[in-house]
Each structure stands twice: as structure tokens, then as C-alpha cells.
PDB file of C-alpha atoms in Angstrom:
ATOM      1  CA  THR A   1       4.665  -7.328  14.502  1.00 52.00           C
ATOM      2  CA  PHE A   2       3.726  -7.897  10.895  1.00 58.00           C
ATOM      3  CA  SER A   3       4.001 -11.496   9.893  1.00 58.00           C
ATOM      4  CA  ASP A   4       4.505 -11.236   6.126  1.00 63.00           C
ATOM      5  CA  GLY A   5       7.248 -13.647   5.172  1.00 72.00           C
ATOM      6  CA  LEU A   6       7.691 -15.175   8.629  1.00 83.00           C
ATOM      7  CA  CYS A   7       7.419 -18.929   8.719  1.00 89.00           C
ATOM      8  CA  GLU A   8       5.481 -20.568  11.534  1.00 91.00           C
ATOM      9  CA  GLU A   9       8.683 -21.775  13.198  1.00 94.00           C
ATOM     10  CA  SER A  10      10.010 -18.186  13.404  1.00 93.00           C
ATOM     11  CA  LYS A  11       6.729 -16.949  14.846  1.00 92.00           C
ATOM     12  CA  ILE A  12       6.874 -19.610  17.568  1.00 94.00           C
ATOM     13  CA  LYS A  13      10.478 -18.696  18.430  1.00 95.00           C
ATOM     14  CA  LEU A  14       9.600 -15.007  18.676  1.00 93.00           C
ATOM     15  CA  GLN A  15       6.554 -15.789  20.790  1.00 94.00           C
ATOM     16  CA  LYS A  16       8.677 -17.796  23.259  1.00 95.00           C
ATOM     17  CA  ILE A  17      11.225 -14.999  23.589  1.00 95.00           C
ATOM     18  CA  VAL A  18       8.524 -12.426  24.280  1.00 94.00           C
ATOM     19  CA  GLU A  19       6.725 -14.668  26.788  1.00 95.00           C
ATOM     20  CA  ALA A  20      10.010 -15.176  28.661  1.00 96.00           C
ATOM     21  CA  TYR A  21       9.838 -11.455  29.458  1.00 92.00           C
ATOM     22  CA  ASN A  22       6.181 -11.602  30.533  1.00 91.00           C
ATOM     23  CA  SER A  23       5.142  -9.643  27.469  1.00 90.00           C
ATOM     24  CA  GLN A  24       2.811 -10.165  24.568  1.00 88.00           C
ATOM     25  CA  LEU A  25       3.333 -10.326  20.837  1.00 89.00           C
ATOM     26  CA  HIS A  26       0.531 -10.023  18.301  1.00 86.00           C
ATOM     27  CA  PHE A  27       1.037 -10.853  14.654  1.00 87.00           C
ATOM     28  CA  VAL A  28      -0.880  -8.668  12.226  1.00 85.00           C
ATOM     29  CA  ASP A  29      -1.739  -9.586   8.653  1.00 84.00           C
ATOM     30  CA  PHE A  30      -1.167  -6.615   6.399  1.00 87.00           C
ATOM     31  CA  PRO A  31      -4.042  -5.996   3.941  1.00 90.00           C
ATOM     32  CA  ALA A  32      -3.268  -6.990   0.349  1.00 90.00           C
ATOM     33  CA  ASP A  33      -4.520  -3.672  -1.080  1.00 92.00           C
ATOM     34  CA  LEU A  34      -2.014  -1.748   1.064  1.00 91.00           C
ATOM     35  CA  ILE A  35       0.794  -4.154   0.159  1.00 89.00           C
ATOM     36  CA  SER A  36       0.007  -3.431  -3.485  1.00 90.00           C
ATOM     37  CA  ILE A  37       0.349   0.324  -2.870  1.00 89.00           C
ATOM     38  CA  ILE A  38       3.618  -0.183  -0.977  1.00 88.00           C
ATOM     39  CA  ASN A  39       5.079  -2.417  -3.681  1.00 86.00           C
ATOM     40  CA  ASN A  40       4.603   0.426  -6.174  1.00 84.00           C
ATOM     41  CA  ILE A  41       6.595   2.959  -4.137  1.00 85.00           C
ATOM     42  CA  PRO A  42       9.907   3.623  -5.912  1.00 81.00           C
ATOM     43  CA  ILE A  43      13.005   2.814  -3.867  1.00 78.00           C
ATOM     44  CA  TYR A  44      16.126   4.849  -4.623  1.00 76.00           C
ATOM     45  CA  VAL A  45      18.671   3.422  -2.177  1.00 74.00           C
ATOM     46  CA  ASN A  46      19.822  -0.140  -1.547  1.00 76.00           C
ATOM     47  CA  HIS A  47      19.430  -0.284   2.243  1.00 78.00           C
ATOM     48  CA  ILE A  48      15.670   0.382   2.116  1.00 80.00           C
ATOM     49  CA  THR A  49      13.137  -2.330   1.267  1.00 81.00           C
ATOM     50  CA  SER A  50       9.423  -2.097   0.602  1.00 84.00           C
ATOM     51  CA  VAL A  51       8.725  -3.519   4.083  1.00 83.00           C
ATOM     52  CA  SER A  52      10.064  -0.297   5.623  1.00 85.00           C
ATOM     53  CA  PHE A  53       7.060   1.505   4.133  1.00 88.00           C
ATOM     54  CA  TYR A  54       4.630  -0.549   6.233  1.00 90.00           C
ATOM     55  CA  ARG A  55       4.916   1.929   9.095  1.00 90.00           C
ATOM     56  CA  LEU A  56       3.269   4.571   6.902  1.00 93.00           C
ATOM     57  CA  PHE A  57       0.055   2.593   7.184  1.00 94.00           C
ATOM     58  CA  LEU A  58       0.254   1.472  10.827  1.00 94.00           C
ATOM     59  CA  PRO A  59      -2.510   3.843  12.005  1.00 95.00           C
ATOM     60  CA  TYR A  60      -4.938   2.275   9.540  1.00 95.00           C
ATOM     61  CA  VAL A  61      -3.992  -1.365  10.129  1.00 94.00           C
ATOM     62  CA  ILE A  62      -3.745  -1.214  13.922  1.00 93.00           C
ATOM     63  CA  ASN A  63      -6.953   0.713  14.547  1.00 89.00           C
ATOM     64  CA  THR A  64      -7.447  -0.278  18.196  1.00 92.00           C
ATOM     65  CA  VAL A  65      -4.466   1.781  19.406  1.00 92.00           C
ATOM     66  CA  ASP A  66      -4.306   5.584  19.745  1.00 94.00           C
ATOM     67  CA  ILE A  67      -0.584   6.072  20.505  1.00 94.00           C
ATOM     68  CA  CYS A  68       2.213   3.831  19.251  1.00 94.00           C
ATOM     69  CA  LEU A  69       5.940   3.803  19.861  1.00 94.00           C
ATOM     70  CA  TYR A  70       7.621   2.622  16.678  1.00 93.00           C
ATOM     71  CA  VAL A  71      11.196   1.366  17.135  1.00 93.00           C
ATOM     72  CA  ASP A  72      13.431   0.205  14.281  1.00 90.00           C
ATOM     73  CA  CYS A  73      14.839  -3.292  14.672  1.00 85.00           C
ATOM     74  CA  ASP A  74      18.401  -1.958  15.044  1.00 88.00           C
ATOM     75  CA  ILE A  75      17.580   0.189  18.098  1.00 90.00           C
ATOM     76  CA  LEU A  76      18.843  -0.829  21.527  1.00 90.00           C
ATOM     77  CA  VAL A  77      16.536   0.325  24.346  1.00 90.00           C
ATOM     78  CA  ARG A  78      18.600   0.943  27.490  1.00 90.00           C
ATOM     79  CA  GLY A  79      16.086   2.643  29.754  1.00 89.00           C
ATOM     80  CA  SER A  80      12.463   3.485  30.273  1.00 91.00           C
ATOM     81  CA  VAL A  81      10.466   4.797  27.317  1.00 91.00           C
ATOM     82  CA  LEU A  82       7.638   5.873  29.616  1.00 92.00           C
ATOM     83  CA  PRO A  83       8.671   9.560  29.437  1.00 92.00           C
ATOM     84  CA  LEU A  84       7.941   9.478  25.713  1.00 91.00           C
ATOM     85  CA  PHE A  85       4.353   8.464  26.406  1.00 90.00           C
ATOM     86  CA  GLU A  86       4.058  11.282  28.921  1.00 90.00           C
ATOM     87  CA  MET A  87       4.905  13.925  26.290  1.00 88.00           C
ATOM     88  CA  ASN A  88       2.103  16.106  24.984  1.00 82.00           C
ATOM     89  CA  THR A  89       1.099  14.688  21.619  1.00 82.00           C
ATOM     90  CA  LYS A  90      -2.333  16.337  21.547  1.00 83.00           C
ATOM     91  CA  ASP A  91      -1.794  18.403  18.417  1.00 83.00           C
ATOM     92  CA  CYS A  92       0.917  16.447  16.661  1.00 93.00           C
ATOM     93  CA  CYS A  93       0.809  13.277  14.629  1.00 96.00           C
ATOM     94  CA  ILE A  94       4.472  12.299  14.768  1.00 96.00           C
ATOM     95  CA  MET A  95       7.311  12.864  17.235  1.00 95.00           C
ATOM     96  CA  GLY A  96      10.883  11.867  16.498  1.00 94.00           C
ATOM     97  CA  ALA A  97      14.478  12.786  17.345  1.00 92.00           C
ATOM     98  CA  TYR A  98      16.332  15.482  15.448  1.00 90.00           C
ATOM     99  CA  ASP A  99      18.304  13.930  12.600  1.00 88.00           C
ATOM    100  CA  ASP A 100      22.056  14.596  12.430  1.00 87.00           C
ATOM    101  CA  SER A 101      21.615  15.722   8.817  1.00 89.00           C
ATOM    102  CA  ALA A 102      18.264  17.428   9.379  1.00 90.00           C
ATOM    103  CA  GLU A 103      19.253  20.771   7.902  1.00 93.00           C
ATOM    104  CA  TYR A 104      20.279  19.201   4.587  1.00 92.00           C
ATOM    105  CA  TYR A 105      17.258  16.884   4.384  1.00 92.00           C
ATOM    106  CA  ALA A 106      14.790  19.606   5.396  1.00 94.00           C
ATOM    107  CA  LYS A 107      16.160  21.978   2.763  1.00 94.00           C
ATOM    108  CA  ARG A 108      16.013  19.269   0.087  1.00 92.00           C
ATOM    109  CA  LEU A 109      12.346  18.554   0.896  1.00 92.00           C
ATOM    110  CA  GLY A 110      11.363  22.160   1.604  1.00 93.00           C
ATOM    111  CA  VAL A 111      10.233  21.518   5.185  1.00 94.00           C
ATOM    112  CA  SER A 112      11.118  23.398   8.361  1.00 93.00           C
ATOM    113  CA  THR A 113      11.470  20.375  10.673  1.00 92.00           C
ATOM    114  CA  TYR A 114      13.046  17.010   9.903  1.00 94.00           C
ATOM    115  CA  CYS A 115      13.340  14.054  12.269  1.00 94.00           C
ATOM    116  CA  ASN A 116      15.039  10.702  12.212  1.00 93.00           C
ATOM    117  CA  THR A 117      12.373   8.012  12.081  1.00 93.00           C
ATOM    118  CA  GLY A 118      14.221   5.163  13.836  1.00 92.00           C
ATOM    119  CA  VAL A 119      12.155   5.879  16.946  1.00 94.00           C
ATOM    120  CA  LEU A 120       8.757   7.504  16.489  1.00 95.00           C
ATOM    121  CA  LEU A 121       5.944   8.304  18.826  1.00 96.00           C
ATOM    122  CA  MET A 122       2.970   8.058  16.485  1.00 96.00           C
ATOM    123  CA  ASN A 123      -0.344   9.570  17.459  1.00 96.00           C
ATOM    124  CA  PHE A 124      -2.593   7.206  15.506  1.00 96.00           C
ATOM    125  CA  LYS A 125      -5.734   8.974  16.694  1.00 95.00           C
ATOM    126  CA  GLU A 126      -4.590  12.332  15.285  1.00 95.00           C
ATOM    127  CA  ILE A 127      -3.279  10.735  12.093  1.00 96.00           C
ATOM    128  CA  ARG A 128      -6.604   8.998  11.437  1.00 96.00           C
ATOM    129  CA  LYS A 129      -8.479  12.217  12.264  1.00 95.00           C
ATOM    130  CA  HIS A 130      -6.449  14.516   9.997  1.00 94.00           C
ATOM    131  CA  TYR A 131      -5.484  11.986   7.337  1.00 94.00           C
ATOM    132  CA  PRO A 132      -8.245   9.454   6.654  1.00 95.00           C
ATOM    133  CA  LEU A 133      -6.847   6.505   4.685  1.00 94.00           C
ATOM    134  CA  GLU A 134      -8.157   7.658   1.299  1.00 93.00           C
ATOM    135  CA  SER A 135      -6.745  11.168   1.856  1.00 93.00           C
ATOM    136  CA  PHE A 136      -3.440   9.750   3.030  1.00 93.00           C
ATOM    137  CA  ILE A 137      -3.141   7.539  -0.057  1.00 93.00           C
ATOM    138  CA  SER A 138      -3.918  10.543  -2.260  1.00 92.00           C
ATOM    139  CA  LEU A 139      -1.292  12.704  -0.500  1.00 91.00           C
ATOM    140  CA  LEU A 140       1.221   9.880  -0.758  1.00 92.00           C
ATOM    141  CA  SER A 141       0.555   9.437  -4.487  1.00 90.00           C
ATOM    142  CA  GLU A 142       0.948  13.159  -5.093  1.00 90.00           C
ATOM    143  CA  ALA A 143       4.177  13.278  -3.085  1.00 89.00           C
ATOM    144  CA  LEU A 144       5.592  10.267  -4.936  1.00 87.00           C
ATOM    145  CA  SER A 145       4.889  11.842  -8.314  1.00 87.00           C
ATOM    146  CA  ASN A 146       6.626  15.120  -7.388  1.00 84.00           C
ATOM    147  CA  ASN A 147       9.643  14.028  -5.314  1.00 82.00           C
ATOM    148  CA  VAL A 148      12.576  11.667  -5.136  1.00 82.00           C
ATOM    149  CA  PHE A 149      12.774  10.235  -1.636  1.00 86.00           C
ATOM    150  CA  LEU A 150      16.422   9.426  -1.081  1.00 85.00           C
ATOM    151  CA  MET A 151      15.761   8.493   2.542  1.00 88.00           C
ATOM    152  CA  GLY A 152      12.700   6.403   1.679  1.00 87.00           C
ATOM    153  CA  ASP A 153       9.866   6.396   4.180  1.00 90.00           C
ATOM    154  CA  GLN A 154      11.781   8.781   6.466  1.00 91.00           C
ATOM    155  CA  ASP A 155      11.531  11.496   3.788  1.00 92.00           C
ATOM    156  CA  ILE A 156       7.884  10.646   3.169  1.00 93.00           C
ATOM    157  CA  ILE A 157       7.000  10.889   6.879  1.00 95.00           C
ATOM    158  CA  ASN A 158       8.776  14.241   7.219  1.00 95.00           C
ATOM    159  CA  LEU A 159       7.087  15.660   4.131  1.00 94.00           C
ATOM    160  CA  LEU A 160       3.546  14.386   4.672  1.00 94.00           C
ATOM    161  CA  PHE A 161       3.477  15.239   8.387  1.00 95.00           C
ATOM    162  CA  LYS A 162       5.450  18.510   8.095  1.00 94.00           C
ATOM    163  CA  ASP A 163       2.655  20.505   9.763  1.00 93.00           C
ATOM    164  CA  SER A 164       2.143  18.072  12.634  1.00 94.00           C
ATOM    165  CA  LEU A 165       5.657  16.887  13.437  1.00 94.00           C
ATOM    166  CA  SER A 166       7.471  17.520  16.731  1.00 93.00           C
ATOM    167  CA  ILE A 167      10.966  16.761  17.941  1.00 92.00           C
ATOM    168  CA  PHE A 168      11.737  14.905  21.164  1.00 91.00           C
ATOM    169  CA  PRO A 169      15.160  14.767  22.895  1.00 85.00           C
ATOM    170  CA  ASN A 170      17.881  12.851  21.050  1.00 84.00           C
ATOM    171  CA  GLU A 171      18.444  10.683  24.126  1.00 85.00           C
ATOM    172  CA  TYR A 172      15.595   8.544  22.766  1.00 84.00           C
ATOM    173  CA  ASN A 173      17.328   7.998  19.433  1.00 86.00           C
ATOM    174  CA  TYR A 174      21.047   8.614  19.724  1.00 77.00           C
ATOM    175  CA  GLN A 175      22.633   8.605  16.279  1.00 73.00           C
TER     176      GLN A 175
END
């Protein structure tokens, strides 16, 4: 969990909730140079904030993890997510569920595959291997100068990872 904007009281409350379930919670400080990049990303729709773009940089901030399951805060998990971790992610960077409007979004961006990014299995190891931070920032800058991302970071993820994106069953992100 990124702690930008969370007061100490909120962090303590979250920590107690997590501990009640015999789990762990680690707060991560997001680097100022990456926050500066994120704050300069244009936002075209009201329901998206700059904080949603943090996940673009997760592989570079959390560098001790190879595979990460990203789950939006409005997702309700009703079963085991273990099968997601058992999927073959060897050659892909991102796995997500097919988006209900995928055909429209894919055509608009000129990509063959488009996923909803509410639940993502992110292969940090492959992302760091194929997209070192400097290269990723360069690709992001180029994409931002040539496109309007109506779906915010979801569009960006689908465009930048178009060659290493796979779809998993919609049961893991029912829309």
C-alpha cells in the first residue's frame, strides 16, 4: 500500500484490520521523481486521479517482488486467487480480464488485445527485463504525446504492453 496522503491514524487503523486477519501490510513511500512524472500525465475524465497512475510504476518501486496481483479498491474477492498465480506468465508482462468494451477500446488504440485493469497479474520480473525504468518512461512520454487516453492508466497499460498482454478468465474480474 502506498502511503501518500494517509495520516498516521489511518495507517494504524489499516494495520489493525490487516493484523486481525493474520496478514501483513507494508507501506511504501513513492519516489518524488516518479510522483513528478505522474503529476504531469494529462487526465481526461473525472473519475480518474493521478494516484491511479501509480500502478504503472509498481515494478520499479517494489523491486523485491517478481509477480504481483493488483486489485482495485472497489473489487470484492469472493474466492481463492491462487489459480491466478498458477497461470503461465513466463512470456507476458500483464494479465487481465477481457473488458466488456474491449473491441471499441482496442480499435481506438490500434491494439489487438485489450483488458480491464481492475484486477491485474503483473509479472514485475518480465516488465523490468523488457522495460527498464528509463525505457518505460521514454515509451510513456512518447505515448502521452501521441494519444488521448480516455480510460487513463487502463489505456496506457493496454498500449504499452500490447505485445506482452494476456487475458485470464472473466471470473477473476466480473464486470
